[in-house]
PDB file of C-alpha atoms in Angstrom:
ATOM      1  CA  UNK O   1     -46.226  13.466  99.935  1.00 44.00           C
ATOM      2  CA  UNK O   2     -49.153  15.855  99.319  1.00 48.00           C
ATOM      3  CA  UNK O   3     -49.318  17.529  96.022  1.00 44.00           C
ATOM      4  CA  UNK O   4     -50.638  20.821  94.847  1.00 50.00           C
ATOM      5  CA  UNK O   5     -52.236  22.150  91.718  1.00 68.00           C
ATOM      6  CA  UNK O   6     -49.328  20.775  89.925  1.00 79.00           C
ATOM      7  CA  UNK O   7     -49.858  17.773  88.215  1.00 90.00           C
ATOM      8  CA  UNK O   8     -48.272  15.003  90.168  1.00 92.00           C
ATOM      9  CA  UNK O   9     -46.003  14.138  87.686  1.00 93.00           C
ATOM     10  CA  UNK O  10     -44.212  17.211  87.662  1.00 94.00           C
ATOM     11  CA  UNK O  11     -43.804  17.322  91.098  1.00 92.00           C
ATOM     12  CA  UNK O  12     -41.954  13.903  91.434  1.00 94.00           C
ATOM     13  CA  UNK O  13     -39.603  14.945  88.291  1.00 94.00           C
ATOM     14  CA  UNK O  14     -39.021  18.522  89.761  1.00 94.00           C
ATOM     15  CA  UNK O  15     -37.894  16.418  92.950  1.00 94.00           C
ATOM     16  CA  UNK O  16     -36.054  14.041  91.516  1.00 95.00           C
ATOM     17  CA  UNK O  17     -34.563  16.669  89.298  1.00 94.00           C
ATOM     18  CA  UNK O  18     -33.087  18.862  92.316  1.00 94.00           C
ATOM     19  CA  UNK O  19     -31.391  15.913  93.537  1.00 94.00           C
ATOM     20  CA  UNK O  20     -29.352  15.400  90.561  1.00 93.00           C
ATOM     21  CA  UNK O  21     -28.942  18.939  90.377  1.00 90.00           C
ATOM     22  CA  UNK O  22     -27.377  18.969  94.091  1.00 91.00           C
ATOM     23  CA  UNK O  23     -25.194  15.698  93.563  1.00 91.00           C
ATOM     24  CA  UNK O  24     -27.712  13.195  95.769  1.00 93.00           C
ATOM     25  CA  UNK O  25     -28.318  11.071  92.035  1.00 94.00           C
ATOM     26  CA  UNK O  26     -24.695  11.898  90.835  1.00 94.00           C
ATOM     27  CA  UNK O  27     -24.332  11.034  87.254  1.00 92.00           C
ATOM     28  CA  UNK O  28     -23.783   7.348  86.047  1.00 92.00           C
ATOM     29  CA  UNK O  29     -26.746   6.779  89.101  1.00 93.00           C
ATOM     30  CA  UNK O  30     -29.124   4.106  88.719  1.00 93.00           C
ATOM     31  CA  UNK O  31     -32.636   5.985  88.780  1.00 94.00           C
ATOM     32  CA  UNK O  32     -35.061   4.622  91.091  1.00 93.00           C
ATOM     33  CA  UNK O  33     -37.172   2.334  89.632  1.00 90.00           C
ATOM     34  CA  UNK O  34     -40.798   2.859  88.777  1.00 88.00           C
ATOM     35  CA  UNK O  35     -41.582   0.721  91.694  1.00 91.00           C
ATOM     36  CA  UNK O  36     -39.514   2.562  94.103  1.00 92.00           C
ATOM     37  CA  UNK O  37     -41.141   5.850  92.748  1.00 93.00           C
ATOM     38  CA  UNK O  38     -44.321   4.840  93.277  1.00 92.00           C
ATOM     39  CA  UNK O  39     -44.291   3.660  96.739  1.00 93.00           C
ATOM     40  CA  UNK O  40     -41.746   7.186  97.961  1.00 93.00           C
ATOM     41  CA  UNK O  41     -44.074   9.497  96.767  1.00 93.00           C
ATOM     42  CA  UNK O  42     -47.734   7.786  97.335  1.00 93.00           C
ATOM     43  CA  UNK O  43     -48.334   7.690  93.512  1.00 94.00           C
ATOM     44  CA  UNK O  44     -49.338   5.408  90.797  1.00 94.00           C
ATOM     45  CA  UNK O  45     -47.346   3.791  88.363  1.00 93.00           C
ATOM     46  CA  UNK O  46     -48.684   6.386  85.418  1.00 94.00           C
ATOM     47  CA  UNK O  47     -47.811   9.353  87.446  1.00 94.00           C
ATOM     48  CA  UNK O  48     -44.008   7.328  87.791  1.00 93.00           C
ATOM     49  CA  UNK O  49     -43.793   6.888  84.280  1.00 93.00           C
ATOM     50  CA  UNK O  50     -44.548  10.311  83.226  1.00 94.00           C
ATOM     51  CA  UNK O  51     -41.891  11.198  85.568  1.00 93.00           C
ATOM     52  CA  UNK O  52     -39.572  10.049  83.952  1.00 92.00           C
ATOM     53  CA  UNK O  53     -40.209  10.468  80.847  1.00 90.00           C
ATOM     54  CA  UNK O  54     -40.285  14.233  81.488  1.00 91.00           C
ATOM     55  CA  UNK O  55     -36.084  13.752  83.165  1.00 91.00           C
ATOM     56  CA  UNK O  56     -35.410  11.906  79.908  1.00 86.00           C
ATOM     57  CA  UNK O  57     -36.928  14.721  78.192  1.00 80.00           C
ATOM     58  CA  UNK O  58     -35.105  16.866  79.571  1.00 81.00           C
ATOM     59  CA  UNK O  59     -31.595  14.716  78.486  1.00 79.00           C
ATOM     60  CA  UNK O  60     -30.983  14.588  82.256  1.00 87.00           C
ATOM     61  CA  UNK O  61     -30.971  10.724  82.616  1.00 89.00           C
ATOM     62  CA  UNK O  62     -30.806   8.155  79.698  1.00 85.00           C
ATOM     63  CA  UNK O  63     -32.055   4.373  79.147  1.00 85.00           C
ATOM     64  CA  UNK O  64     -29.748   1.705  79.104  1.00 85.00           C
ATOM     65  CA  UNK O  65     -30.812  -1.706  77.564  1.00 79.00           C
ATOM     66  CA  UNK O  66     -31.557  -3.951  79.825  1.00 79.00           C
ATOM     67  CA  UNK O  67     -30.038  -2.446  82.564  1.00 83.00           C
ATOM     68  CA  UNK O  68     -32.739   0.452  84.009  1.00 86.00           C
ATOM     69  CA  UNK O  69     -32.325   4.537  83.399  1.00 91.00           C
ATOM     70  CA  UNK O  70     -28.945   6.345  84.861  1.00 92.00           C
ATOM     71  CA  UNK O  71     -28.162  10.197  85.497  1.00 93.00           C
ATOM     72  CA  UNK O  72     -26.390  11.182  82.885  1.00 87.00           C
ATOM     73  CA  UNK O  73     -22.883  13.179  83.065  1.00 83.00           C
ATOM     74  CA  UNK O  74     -24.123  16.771  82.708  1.00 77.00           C
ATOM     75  CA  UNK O  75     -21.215  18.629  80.611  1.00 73.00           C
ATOM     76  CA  UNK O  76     -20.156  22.014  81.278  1.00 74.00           C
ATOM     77  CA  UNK O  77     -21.273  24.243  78.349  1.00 78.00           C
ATOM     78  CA  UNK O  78     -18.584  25.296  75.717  1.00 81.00           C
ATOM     79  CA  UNK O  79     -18.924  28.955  73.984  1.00 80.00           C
ATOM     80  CA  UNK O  80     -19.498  29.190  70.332  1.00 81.00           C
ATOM     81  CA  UNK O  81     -18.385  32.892  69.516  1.00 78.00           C
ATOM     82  CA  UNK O  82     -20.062  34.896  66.609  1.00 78.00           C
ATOM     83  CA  UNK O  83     -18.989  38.770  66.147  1.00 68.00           C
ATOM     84  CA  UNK O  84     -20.086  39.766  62.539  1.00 60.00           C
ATOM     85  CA  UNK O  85     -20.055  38.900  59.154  1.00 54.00           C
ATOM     86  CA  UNK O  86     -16.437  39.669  58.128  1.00 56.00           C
ATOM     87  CA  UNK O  87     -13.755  37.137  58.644  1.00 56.00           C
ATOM     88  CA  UNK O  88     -10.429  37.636  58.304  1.00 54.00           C
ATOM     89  CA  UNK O  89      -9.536  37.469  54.670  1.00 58.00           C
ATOM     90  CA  UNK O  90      -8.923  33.289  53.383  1.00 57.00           C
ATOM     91  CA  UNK O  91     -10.550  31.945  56.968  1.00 62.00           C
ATOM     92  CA  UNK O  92     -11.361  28.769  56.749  1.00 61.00           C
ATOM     93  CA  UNK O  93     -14.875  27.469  57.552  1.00 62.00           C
ATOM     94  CA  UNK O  94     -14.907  26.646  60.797  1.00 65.00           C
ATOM     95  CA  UNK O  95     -13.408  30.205  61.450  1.00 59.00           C
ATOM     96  CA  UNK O  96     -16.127  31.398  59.044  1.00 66.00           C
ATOM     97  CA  UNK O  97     -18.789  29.740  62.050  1.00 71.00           C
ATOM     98  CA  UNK O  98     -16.299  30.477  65.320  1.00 70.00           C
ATOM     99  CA  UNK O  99     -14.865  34.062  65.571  1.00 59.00           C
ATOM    100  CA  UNK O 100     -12.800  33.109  68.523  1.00 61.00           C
ATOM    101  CA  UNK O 101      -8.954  33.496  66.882  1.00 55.00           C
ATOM    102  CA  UNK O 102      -7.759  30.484  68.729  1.00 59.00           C
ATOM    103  CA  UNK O 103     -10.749  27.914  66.999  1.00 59.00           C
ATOM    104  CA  UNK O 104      -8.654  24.828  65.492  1.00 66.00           C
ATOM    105  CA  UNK O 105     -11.462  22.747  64.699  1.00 77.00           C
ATOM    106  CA  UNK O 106     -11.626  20.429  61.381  1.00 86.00           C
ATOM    107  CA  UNK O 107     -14.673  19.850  59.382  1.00 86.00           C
ATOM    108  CA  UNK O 108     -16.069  17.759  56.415  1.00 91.00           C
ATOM    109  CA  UNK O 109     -18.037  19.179  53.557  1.00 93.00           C
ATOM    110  CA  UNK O 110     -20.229  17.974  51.105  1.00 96.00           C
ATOM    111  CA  UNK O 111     -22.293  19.862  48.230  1.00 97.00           C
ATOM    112  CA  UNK O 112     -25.071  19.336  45.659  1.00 97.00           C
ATOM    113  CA  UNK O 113     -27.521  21.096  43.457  1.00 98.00           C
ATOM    114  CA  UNK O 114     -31.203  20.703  44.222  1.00 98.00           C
ATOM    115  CA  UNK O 115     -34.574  22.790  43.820  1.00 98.00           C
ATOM    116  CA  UNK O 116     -34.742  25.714  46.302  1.00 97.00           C
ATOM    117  CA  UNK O 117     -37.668  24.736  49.017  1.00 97.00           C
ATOM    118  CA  UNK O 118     -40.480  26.613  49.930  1.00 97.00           C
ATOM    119  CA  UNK O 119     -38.341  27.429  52.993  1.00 97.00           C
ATOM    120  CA  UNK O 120     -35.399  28.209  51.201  1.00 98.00           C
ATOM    121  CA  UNK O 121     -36.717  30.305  48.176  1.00 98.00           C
ATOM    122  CA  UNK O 122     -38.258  32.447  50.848  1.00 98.00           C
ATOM    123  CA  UNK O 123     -35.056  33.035  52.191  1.00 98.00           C
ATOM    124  CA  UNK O 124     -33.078  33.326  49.119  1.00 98.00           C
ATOM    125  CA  UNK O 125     -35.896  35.589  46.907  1.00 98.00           C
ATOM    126  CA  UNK O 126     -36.539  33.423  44.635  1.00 98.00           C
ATOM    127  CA  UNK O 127     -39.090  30.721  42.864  1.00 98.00           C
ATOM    128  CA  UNK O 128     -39.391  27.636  44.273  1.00 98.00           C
ATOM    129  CA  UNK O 129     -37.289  25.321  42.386  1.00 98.00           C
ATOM    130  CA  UNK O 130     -35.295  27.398  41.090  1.00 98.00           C
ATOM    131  CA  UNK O 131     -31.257  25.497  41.317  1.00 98.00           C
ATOM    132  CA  UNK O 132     -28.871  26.509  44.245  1.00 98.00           C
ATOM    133  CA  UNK O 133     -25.844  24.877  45.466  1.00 98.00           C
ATOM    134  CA  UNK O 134     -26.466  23.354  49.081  1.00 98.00           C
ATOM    135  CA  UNK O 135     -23.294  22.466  51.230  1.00 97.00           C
ATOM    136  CA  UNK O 136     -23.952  20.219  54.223  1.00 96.00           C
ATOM    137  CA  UNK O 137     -20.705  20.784  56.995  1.00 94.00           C
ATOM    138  CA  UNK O 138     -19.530  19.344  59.955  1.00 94.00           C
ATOM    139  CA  UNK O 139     -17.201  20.956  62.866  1.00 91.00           C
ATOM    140  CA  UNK O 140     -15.503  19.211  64.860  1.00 91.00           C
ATOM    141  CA  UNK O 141     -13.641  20.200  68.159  1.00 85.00           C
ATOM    142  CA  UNK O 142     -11.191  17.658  69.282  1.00 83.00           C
ATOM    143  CA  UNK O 143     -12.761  14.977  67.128  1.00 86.00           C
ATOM    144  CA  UNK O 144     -15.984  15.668  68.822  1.00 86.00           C
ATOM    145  CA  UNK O 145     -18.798  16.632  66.645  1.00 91.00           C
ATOM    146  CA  UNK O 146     -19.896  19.904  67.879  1.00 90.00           C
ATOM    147  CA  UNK O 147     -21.925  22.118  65.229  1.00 92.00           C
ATOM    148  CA  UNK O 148     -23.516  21.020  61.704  1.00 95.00           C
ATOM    149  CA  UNK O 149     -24.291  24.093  58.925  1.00 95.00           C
ATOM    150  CA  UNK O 150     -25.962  23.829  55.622  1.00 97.00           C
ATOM    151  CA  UNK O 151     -26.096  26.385  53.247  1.00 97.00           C
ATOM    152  CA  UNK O 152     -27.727  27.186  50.286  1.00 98.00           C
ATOM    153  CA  UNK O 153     -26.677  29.396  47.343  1.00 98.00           C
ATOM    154  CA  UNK O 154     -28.552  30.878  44.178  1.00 98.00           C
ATOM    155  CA  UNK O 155     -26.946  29.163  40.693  1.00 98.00           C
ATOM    156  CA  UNK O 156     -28.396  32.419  39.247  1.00 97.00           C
ATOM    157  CA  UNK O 157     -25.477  34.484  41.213  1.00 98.00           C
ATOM    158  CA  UNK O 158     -22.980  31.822  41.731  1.00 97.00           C
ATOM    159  CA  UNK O 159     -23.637  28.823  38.754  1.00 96.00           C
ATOM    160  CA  UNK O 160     -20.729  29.179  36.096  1.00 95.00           C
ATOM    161  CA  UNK O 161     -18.394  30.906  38.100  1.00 96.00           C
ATOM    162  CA  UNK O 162     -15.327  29.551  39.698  1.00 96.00           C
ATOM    163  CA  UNK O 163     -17.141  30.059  43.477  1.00 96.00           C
ATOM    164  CA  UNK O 164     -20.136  27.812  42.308  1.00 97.00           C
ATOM    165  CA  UNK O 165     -18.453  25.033  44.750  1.00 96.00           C
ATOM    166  CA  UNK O 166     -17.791  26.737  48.352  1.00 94.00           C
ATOM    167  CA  UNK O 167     -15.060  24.350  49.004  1.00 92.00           C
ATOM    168  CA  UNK O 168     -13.149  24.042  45.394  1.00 93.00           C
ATOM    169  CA  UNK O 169     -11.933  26.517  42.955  1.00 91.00           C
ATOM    170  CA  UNK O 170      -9.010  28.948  43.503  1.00 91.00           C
ATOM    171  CA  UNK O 171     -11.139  30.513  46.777  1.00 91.00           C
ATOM    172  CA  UNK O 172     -12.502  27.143  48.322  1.00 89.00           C
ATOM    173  CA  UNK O 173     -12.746  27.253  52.187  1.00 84.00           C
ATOM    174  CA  UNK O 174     -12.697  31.059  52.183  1.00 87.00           C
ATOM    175  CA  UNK O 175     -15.786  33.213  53.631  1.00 87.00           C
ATOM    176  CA  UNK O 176     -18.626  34.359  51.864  1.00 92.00           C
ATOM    177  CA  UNK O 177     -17.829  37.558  51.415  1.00 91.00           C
ATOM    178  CA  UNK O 178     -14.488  36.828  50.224  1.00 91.00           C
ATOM    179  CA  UNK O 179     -15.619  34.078  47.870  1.00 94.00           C
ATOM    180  CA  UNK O 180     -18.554  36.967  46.388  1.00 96.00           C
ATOM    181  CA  UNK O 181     -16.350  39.352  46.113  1.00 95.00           C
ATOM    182  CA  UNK O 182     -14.015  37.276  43.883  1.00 95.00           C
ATOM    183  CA  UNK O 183     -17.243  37.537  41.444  1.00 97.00           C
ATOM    184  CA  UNK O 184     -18.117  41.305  42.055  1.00 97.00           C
ATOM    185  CA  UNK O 185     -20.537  40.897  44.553  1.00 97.00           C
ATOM    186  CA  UNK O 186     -20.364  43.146  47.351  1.00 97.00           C
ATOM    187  CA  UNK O 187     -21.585  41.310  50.775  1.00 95.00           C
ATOM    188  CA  UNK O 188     -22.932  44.501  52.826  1.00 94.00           C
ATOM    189  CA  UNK O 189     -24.995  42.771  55.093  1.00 93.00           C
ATOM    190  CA  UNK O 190     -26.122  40.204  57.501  1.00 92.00           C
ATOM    191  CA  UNK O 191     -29.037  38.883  59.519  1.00 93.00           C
ATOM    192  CA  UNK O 192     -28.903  35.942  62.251  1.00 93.00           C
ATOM    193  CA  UNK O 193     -31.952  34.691  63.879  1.00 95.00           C
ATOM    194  CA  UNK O 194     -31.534  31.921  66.629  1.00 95.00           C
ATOM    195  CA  UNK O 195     -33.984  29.996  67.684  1.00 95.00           C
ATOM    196  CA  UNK O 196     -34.214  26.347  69.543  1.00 94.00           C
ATOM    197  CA  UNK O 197     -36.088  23.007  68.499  1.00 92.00           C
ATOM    198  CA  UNK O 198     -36.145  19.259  69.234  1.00 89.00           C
ATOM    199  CA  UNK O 199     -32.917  17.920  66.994  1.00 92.00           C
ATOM    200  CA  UNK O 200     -33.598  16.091  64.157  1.00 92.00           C
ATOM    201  CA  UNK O 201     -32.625  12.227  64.203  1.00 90.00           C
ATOM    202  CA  UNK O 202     -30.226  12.705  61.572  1.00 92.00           C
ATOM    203  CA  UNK O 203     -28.730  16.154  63.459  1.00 94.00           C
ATOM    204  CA  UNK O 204     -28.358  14.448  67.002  1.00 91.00           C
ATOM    205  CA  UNK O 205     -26.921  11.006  65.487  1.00 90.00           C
ATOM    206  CA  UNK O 206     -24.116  13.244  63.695  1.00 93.00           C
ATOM    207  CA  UNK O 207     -23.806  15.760  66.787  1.00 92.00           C
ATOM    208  CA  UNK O 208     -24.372  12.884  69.511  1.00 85.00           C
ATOM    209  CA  UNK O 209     -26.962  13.952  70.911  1.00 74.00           C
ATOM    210  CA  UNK O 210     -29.975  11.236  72.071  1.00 70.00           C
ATOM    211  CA  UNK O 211     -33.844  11.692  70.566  1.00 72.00           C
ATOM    212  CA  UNK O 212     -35.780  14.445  72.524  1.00 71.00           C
ATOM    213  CA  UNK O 213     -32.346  16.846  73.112  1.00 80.00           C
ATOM    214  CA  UNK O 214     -32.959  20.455  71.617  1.00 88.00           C
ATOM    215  CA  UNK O 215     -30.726  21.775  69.665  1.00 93.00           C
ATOM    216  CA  UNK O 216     -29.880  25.929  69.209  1.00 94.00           C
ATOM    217  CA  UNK O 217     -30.350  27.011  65.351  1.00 96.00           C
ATOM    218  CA  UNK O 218     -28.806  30.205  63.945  1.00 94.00           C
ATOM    219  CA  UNK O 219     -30.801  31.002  60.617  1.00 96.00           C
ATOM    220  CA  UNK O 220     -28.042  33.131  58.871  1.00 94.00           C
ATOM    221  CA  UNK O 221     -28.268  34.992  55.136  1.00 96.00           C
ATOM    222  CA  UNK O 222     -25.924  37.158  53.773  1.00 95.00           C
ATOM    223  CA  UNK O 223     -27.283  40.241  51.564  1.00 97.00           C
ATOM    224  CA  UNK O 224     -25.554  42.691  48.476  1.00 97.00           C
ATOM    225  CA  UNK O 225     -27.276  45.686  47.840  1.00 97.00           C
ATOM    226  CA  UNK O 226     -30.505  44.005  49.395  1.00 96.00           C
ATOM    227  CA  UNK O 227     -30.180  40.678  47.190  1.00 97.00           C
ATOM    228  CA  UNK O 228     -29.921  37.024  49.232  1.00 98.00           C
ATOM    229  CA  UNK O 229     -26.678  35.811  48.131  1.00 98.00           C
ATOM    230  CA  UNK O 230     -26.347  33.257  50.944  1.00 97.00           C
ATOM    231  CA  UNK O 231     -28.700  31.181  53.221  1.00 98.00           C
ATOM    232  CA  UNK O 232     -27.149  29.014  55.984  1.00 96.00           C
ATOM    233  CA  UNK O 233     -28.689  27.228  59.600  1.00 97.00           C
ATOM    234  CA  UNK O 234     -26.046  26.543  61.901  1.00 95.00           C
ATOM    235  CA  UNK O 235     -26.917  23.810  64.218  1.00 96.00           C
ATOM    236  CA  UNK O 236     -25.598  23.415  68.065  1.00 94.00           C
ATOM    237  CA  UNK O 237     -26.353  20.833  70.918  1.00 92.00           C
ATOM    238  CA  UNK O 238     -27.823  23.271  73.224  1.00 90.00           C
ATOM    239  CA  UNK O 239     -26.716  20.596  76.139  1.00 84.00           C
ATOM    240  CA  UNK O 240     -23.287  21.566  75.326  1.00 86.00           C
ATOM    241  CA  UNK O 241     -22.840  24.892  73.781  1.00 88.00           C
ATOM    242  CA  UNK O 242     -24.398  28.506  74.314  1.00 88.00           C
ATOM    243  CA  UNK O 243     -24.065  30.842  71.526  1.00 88.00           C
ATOM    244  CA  UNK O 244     -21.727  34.039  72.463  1.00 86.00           C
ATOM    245  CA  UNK O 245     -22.246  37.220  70.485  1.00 84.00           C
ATOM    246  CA  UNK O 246     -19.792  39.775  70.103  1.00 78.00           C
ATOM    247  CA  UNK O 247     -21.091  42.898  68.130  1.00 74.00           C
ATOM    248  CA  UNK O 248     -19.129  46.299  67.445  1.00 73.00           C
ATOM    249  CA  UNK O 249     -20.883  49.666  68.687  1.00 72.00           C
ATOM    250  CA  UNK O 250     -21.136  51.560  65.679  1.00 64.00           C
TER     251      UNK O 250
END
């Protein structure tokens, strides 16, 4: 086979990639081996290697011990719907994350106090340090782990009140701007950024994901009268999800 400019490896993994794409390596496929690689397309055992490194990269085949690298089963991408900042009054949190009415996900919480980050105090407008409450979640659809959020609030607007914990006190589970308005803070705002990265170990072990997947991250903060009142990033598997927006023409 004669390559171009390309580097070589990325021709053999573009290759290799189309036939998985078309169904000739179906998924659950043994992958052929380095040796097999080498001698198909006239290259070395480097140029193999970094082949297939790049498809395992890419999440489309996976190592099994002992056993040699299959095509993995490629899943068809679920919608995670977003349309605004205002729930419907008491939703719960995975509503909060999913505005499609029919979500019936579960989750699992879990918050603490720490010092505010560089990261975070940026976010939040305030000194690094400074206390906020930080509540780790996980959705579930179907018992399958599907998106992980952590948010961050300022002890200076929520610490003595009965919303300090987002998931106790007479409005636990309810939105943010439910749960601020129960203290007389007016949410009036909202900004979302999304953005993708290589998952975190600890992200793809709790989302199922295997090292090297990217994951999609929506870097949400909720504003009254201009203040940060809420900082959250809402991690997907962007192997299995796409982010769906639904905004209202104003």
């Amino acid at each position: 086979m004669t390559f171009g400019e390309q580097p070589a490896y990325l021709r053999v993994a573009s290759d290799l990639r189309q036939k998985i794409v078309n169904g000739s390596l179906p998924p659950h496929t043994r992958l052929p081996s380095q040796a097999r690689i080498r001698e198909e397309y006239g290259v070395s055992d480097t140029v193999a290697l970094e082949a297939r490194k790049v498809l395992m990269a890419e999440g489309l085949v996976e190592g099994r011990s002992g056993s040699g690298t299959y095509v993995r089963e490629r899943p068809v991408p679920r919608r995670v719907s977003r349309s605004g900042y205002r729930p419907p009054s008491g939703a719960n949190p995975f509503r909060q994350e999913q505005a499609e009415e029919d979500t019936r996900g579960t989750w699992e919480s879990s918050s603490e106090q720490e010092g505010a980050s560089a990261e975070i105090a940026v976010r939040l407008g305030i000194q690094i340090g400074d206390r906020v409450m930080r509540t780790r979640y996980v959705f579930r659809d179907g018992g399958e782990a599907m998106m992980l959020s952590t948010s961050w609030e300022p002890l200076e607007v929520t610490g003595r009140t009965p919303v300090m914990l987002p998931e106790e006190g007479p409005l636990g589970g309810c939105g943010v701007v439910e749960r601020m308005a129960g203290i007389d803070v007016v949410v009036d705002n909202v900004a979302e950024e999304v953005g993708a990265r290589p998952g975190l170990a600890e992200e793809l072990l709790a989302l199922g994901g295997v090292p090297g997947h990217v994951v999609m991250v929506v870097e949400r903060t909720y504003y009254a009268s201009g203040r940060a009142v809420e900082t959250a990033d809402v991690v997907v598997p962007a192997d299995r999800y796409r982010i769906a927006y639904h905004l209202p023409v104003k």
